[in-house]
């Protein structure tokens, strides 16, 4: 069992930066691939980034590639999402997720989800 709690969201102007954090409970955090997803207002959830259990593999959605960095600290059971050059279209609720399968862009491959943190980017 893994419990996930996101933090770090907020209101930021276009061009600004945010770092989201996801704190995980449980001693087996390092076994899980981790992902970040987001759900824009009125839209379906979409993949943002993912990282393997070791941190050696990362995946990014084309829409955020070059602006976003996912990282993890297994010693502190935390995964991060650093977002730069934010755009109004990045406005969404951001969720972190944990999964035991290979690093994946598919939400269905993740069995544990946080409650989400709101990111709002003003123009």
CSV table of C-alpha atoms in Angstrom, one decimal:
chain,number,residue,atom,x,y,z
A,1,UNK,CA,0.0,0.0,0.0
A,2,UNK,CA,1.2,3.5,-0.9
A,3,UNK,CA,-0.4,6.7,0.1
A,4,UNK,CA,0.4,9.8,-1.9
A,5,UNK,CA,0.1,13.5,-0.9
A,6,UNK,CA,0.8,16.2,-3.4
A,7,UNK,CA,1.8,19.8,-2.6
A,8,UNK,CA,3.3,22.8,-4.2
A,9,UNK,CA,0.4,23.9,-6.5
A,10,UNK,CA,-0.8,27.4,-6.7
A,11,UNK,CA,-1.4,30.5,-8.8
A,12,UNK,CA,1.5,31.6,-11.0
A,13,UNK,CA,1.8,34.0,-13.9
A,14,UNK,CA,2.6,32.7,-17.4
A,15,UNK,CA,6.3,32.2,-17.7
A,16,UNK,CA,6.7,31.4,-14.1
A,17,UNK,CA,7.8,28.2,-12.4
A,18,UNK,CA,6.5,25.8,-9.8
A,19,UNK,CA,7.8,22.7,-8.2
A,20,UNK,CA,5.3,20.1,-7.2
A,21,UNK,CA,6.1,17.5,-4.6
A,22,UNK,CA,4.5,14.1,-3.9
A,23,UNK,CA,5.2,12.5,-0.5
A,24,UNK,CA,4.6,8.8,-0.3
A,25,UNK,CA,4.1,6.7,2.7
A,26,UNK,CA,5.3,3.1,2.9
A,27,UNK,CA,8.7,1.4,3.0
A,28,UNK,CA,8.4,0.2,-0.6
A,29,UNK,CA,8.4,3.5,-2.4
A,30,UNK,CA,11.6,2.8,-4.2
A,31,UNK,CA,9.9,-0.2,-5.9
A,32,UNK,CA,7.3,1.9,-7.7
A,33,UNK,CA,7.4,3.7,-10.9
A,34,UNK,CA,5.9,7.2,-10.4
A,35,UNK,CA,3.9,9.4,-12.7
A,36,UNK,CA,2.4,12.8,-12.8
A,37,UNK,CA,-0.9,13.3,-14.6
A,38,UNK,CA,-3.1,16.4,-14.9
A,39,UNK,CA,-6.7,17.1,-15.5
A,40,UNK,CA,-7.5,20.5,-17.1
A,41,UNK,CA,-10.9,22.1,-16.5
A,42,UNK,CA,-13.5,20.3,-18.5
A,43,UNK,CA,-11.1,17.8,-20.0
A,44,UNK,CA,-9.9,14.3,-19.4
A,45,UNK,CA,-6.9,13.3,-17.4
A,46,UNK,CA,-3.7,13.3,-19.3
A,47,UNK,CA,-0.2,12.1,-18.8
A,48,UNK,CA,2.6,14.6,-17.9
A,49,UNK,CA,5.7,12.7,-16.9
A,50,UNK,CA,6.9,9.4,-15.4
A,51,UNK,CA,10.0,8.1,-13.8
A,52,UNK,CA,11.2,4.6,-13.1
A,53,UNK,CA,11.9,3.2,-9.7
A,54,UNK,CA,15.6,4.0,-10.0
A,55,UNK,CA,15.2,7.3,-11.7
A,56,UNK,CA,17.1,6.1,-14.6
A,57,UNK,CA,14.2,6.3,-17.1
A,58,UNK,CA,12.0,9.3,-17.6
A,59,UNK,CA,9.1,9.9,-19.9
A,60,UNK,CA,7.4,13.2,-20.8
A,61,UNK,CA,4.4,14.3,-22.7
A,62,UNK,CA,5.2,16.2,-25.9
A,63,UNK,CA,3.3,19.2,-24.5
A,64,UNK,CA,5.6,19.6,-21.6
A,65,UNK,CA,8.9,18.3,-22.9
A,66,UNK,CA,11.7,20.7,-22.3
A,67,UNK,CA,9.8,22.7,-19.7
A,68,UNK,CA,9.2,20.0,-17.1
A,69,UNK,CA,11.6,17.7,-15.1
A,70,UNK,CA,10.5,14.8,-13.0
A,71,UNK,CA,12.8,13.5,-10.3
A,72,UNK,CA,12.6,11.4,-7.2
A,73,UNK,CA,14.3,11.0,-3.9
A,74,UNK,CA,13.9,7.5,-2.7
A,75,UNK,CA,15.6,8.2,0.6
A,76,UNK,CA,12.8,10.6,1.4
A,77,UNK,CA,10.0,8.9,-0.4
A,78,UNK,CA,9.3,11.9,-2.6
A,79,UNK,CA,8.8,12.6,-6.3
A,80,UNK,CA,9.0,16.0,-7.7
A,81,UNK,CA,7.8,17.8,-10.8
A,82,UNK,CA,9.6,20.9,-11.7
A,83,UNK,CA,7.7,23.1,-14.2
A,84,UNK,CA,9.2,26.1,-16.0
A,85,UNK,CA,7.9,28.5,-18.6
A,86,UNK,CA,4.4,27.8,-17.5
A,87,UNK,CA,1.6,28.5,-19.9
A,88,UNK,CA,-2.1,29.1,-19.2
A,89,UNK,CA,-2.8,25.8,-20.9
A,90,UNK,CA,-0.9,24.1,-18.0
A,91,UNK,CA,-3.7,25.0,-15.7
A,92,UNK,CA,-5.0,21.8,-14.2
A,93,UNK,CA,-5.3,19.6,-11.2
A,94,UNK,CA,-2.0,17.7,-11.0
A,95,UNK,CA,-2.0,14.2,-9.6
A,96,UNK,CA,0.9,11.9,-8.7
A,97,UNK,CA,0.5,8.2,-9.1
A,98,UNK,CA,2.5,5.1,-8.2
A,99,UNK,CA,2.6,1.9,-10.1
A,100,UNK,CA,4.4,-1.4,-9.9
A,101,UNK,CA,4.7,-1.9,-13.7
A,102,UNK,CA,7.3,-0.5,-16.0
A,103,UNK,CA,7.3,3.3,-16.3
A,104,UNK,CA,4.2,4.1,-18.2
A,105,UNK,CA,2.3,6.9,-19.8
A,106,UNK,CA,-1.0,5.1,-19.2
A,107,UNK,CA,-3.0,6.0,-16.1
A,108,UNK,CA,-4.4,2.4,-15.9
A,109,UNK,CA,-0.9,1.2,-15.1
A,110,UNK,CA,-0.9,3.1,-11.8
A,111,UNK,CA,-2.7,1.7,-8.9
A,112,UNK,CA,-2.2,4.4,-6.3
A,113,UNK,CA,-3.2,8.1,-6.7
A,114,UNK,CA,-2.9,11.2,-4.7
A,115,UNK,CA,-5.7,13.7,-4.1
A,116,UNK,CA,-4.3,16.3,-6.5
A,117,UNK,CA,-3.0,19.8,-6.3
A,118,UNK,CA,-4.3,22.7,-8.3
A,119,UNK,CA,-2.0,24.7,-10.6
A,120,UNK,CA,-3.4,27.8,-12.1
A,121,UNK,CA,-1.4,29.8,-14.7
A,122,UNK,CA,-2.7,33.3,-15.4
A,123,UNK,CA,-2.0,35.1,-18.7
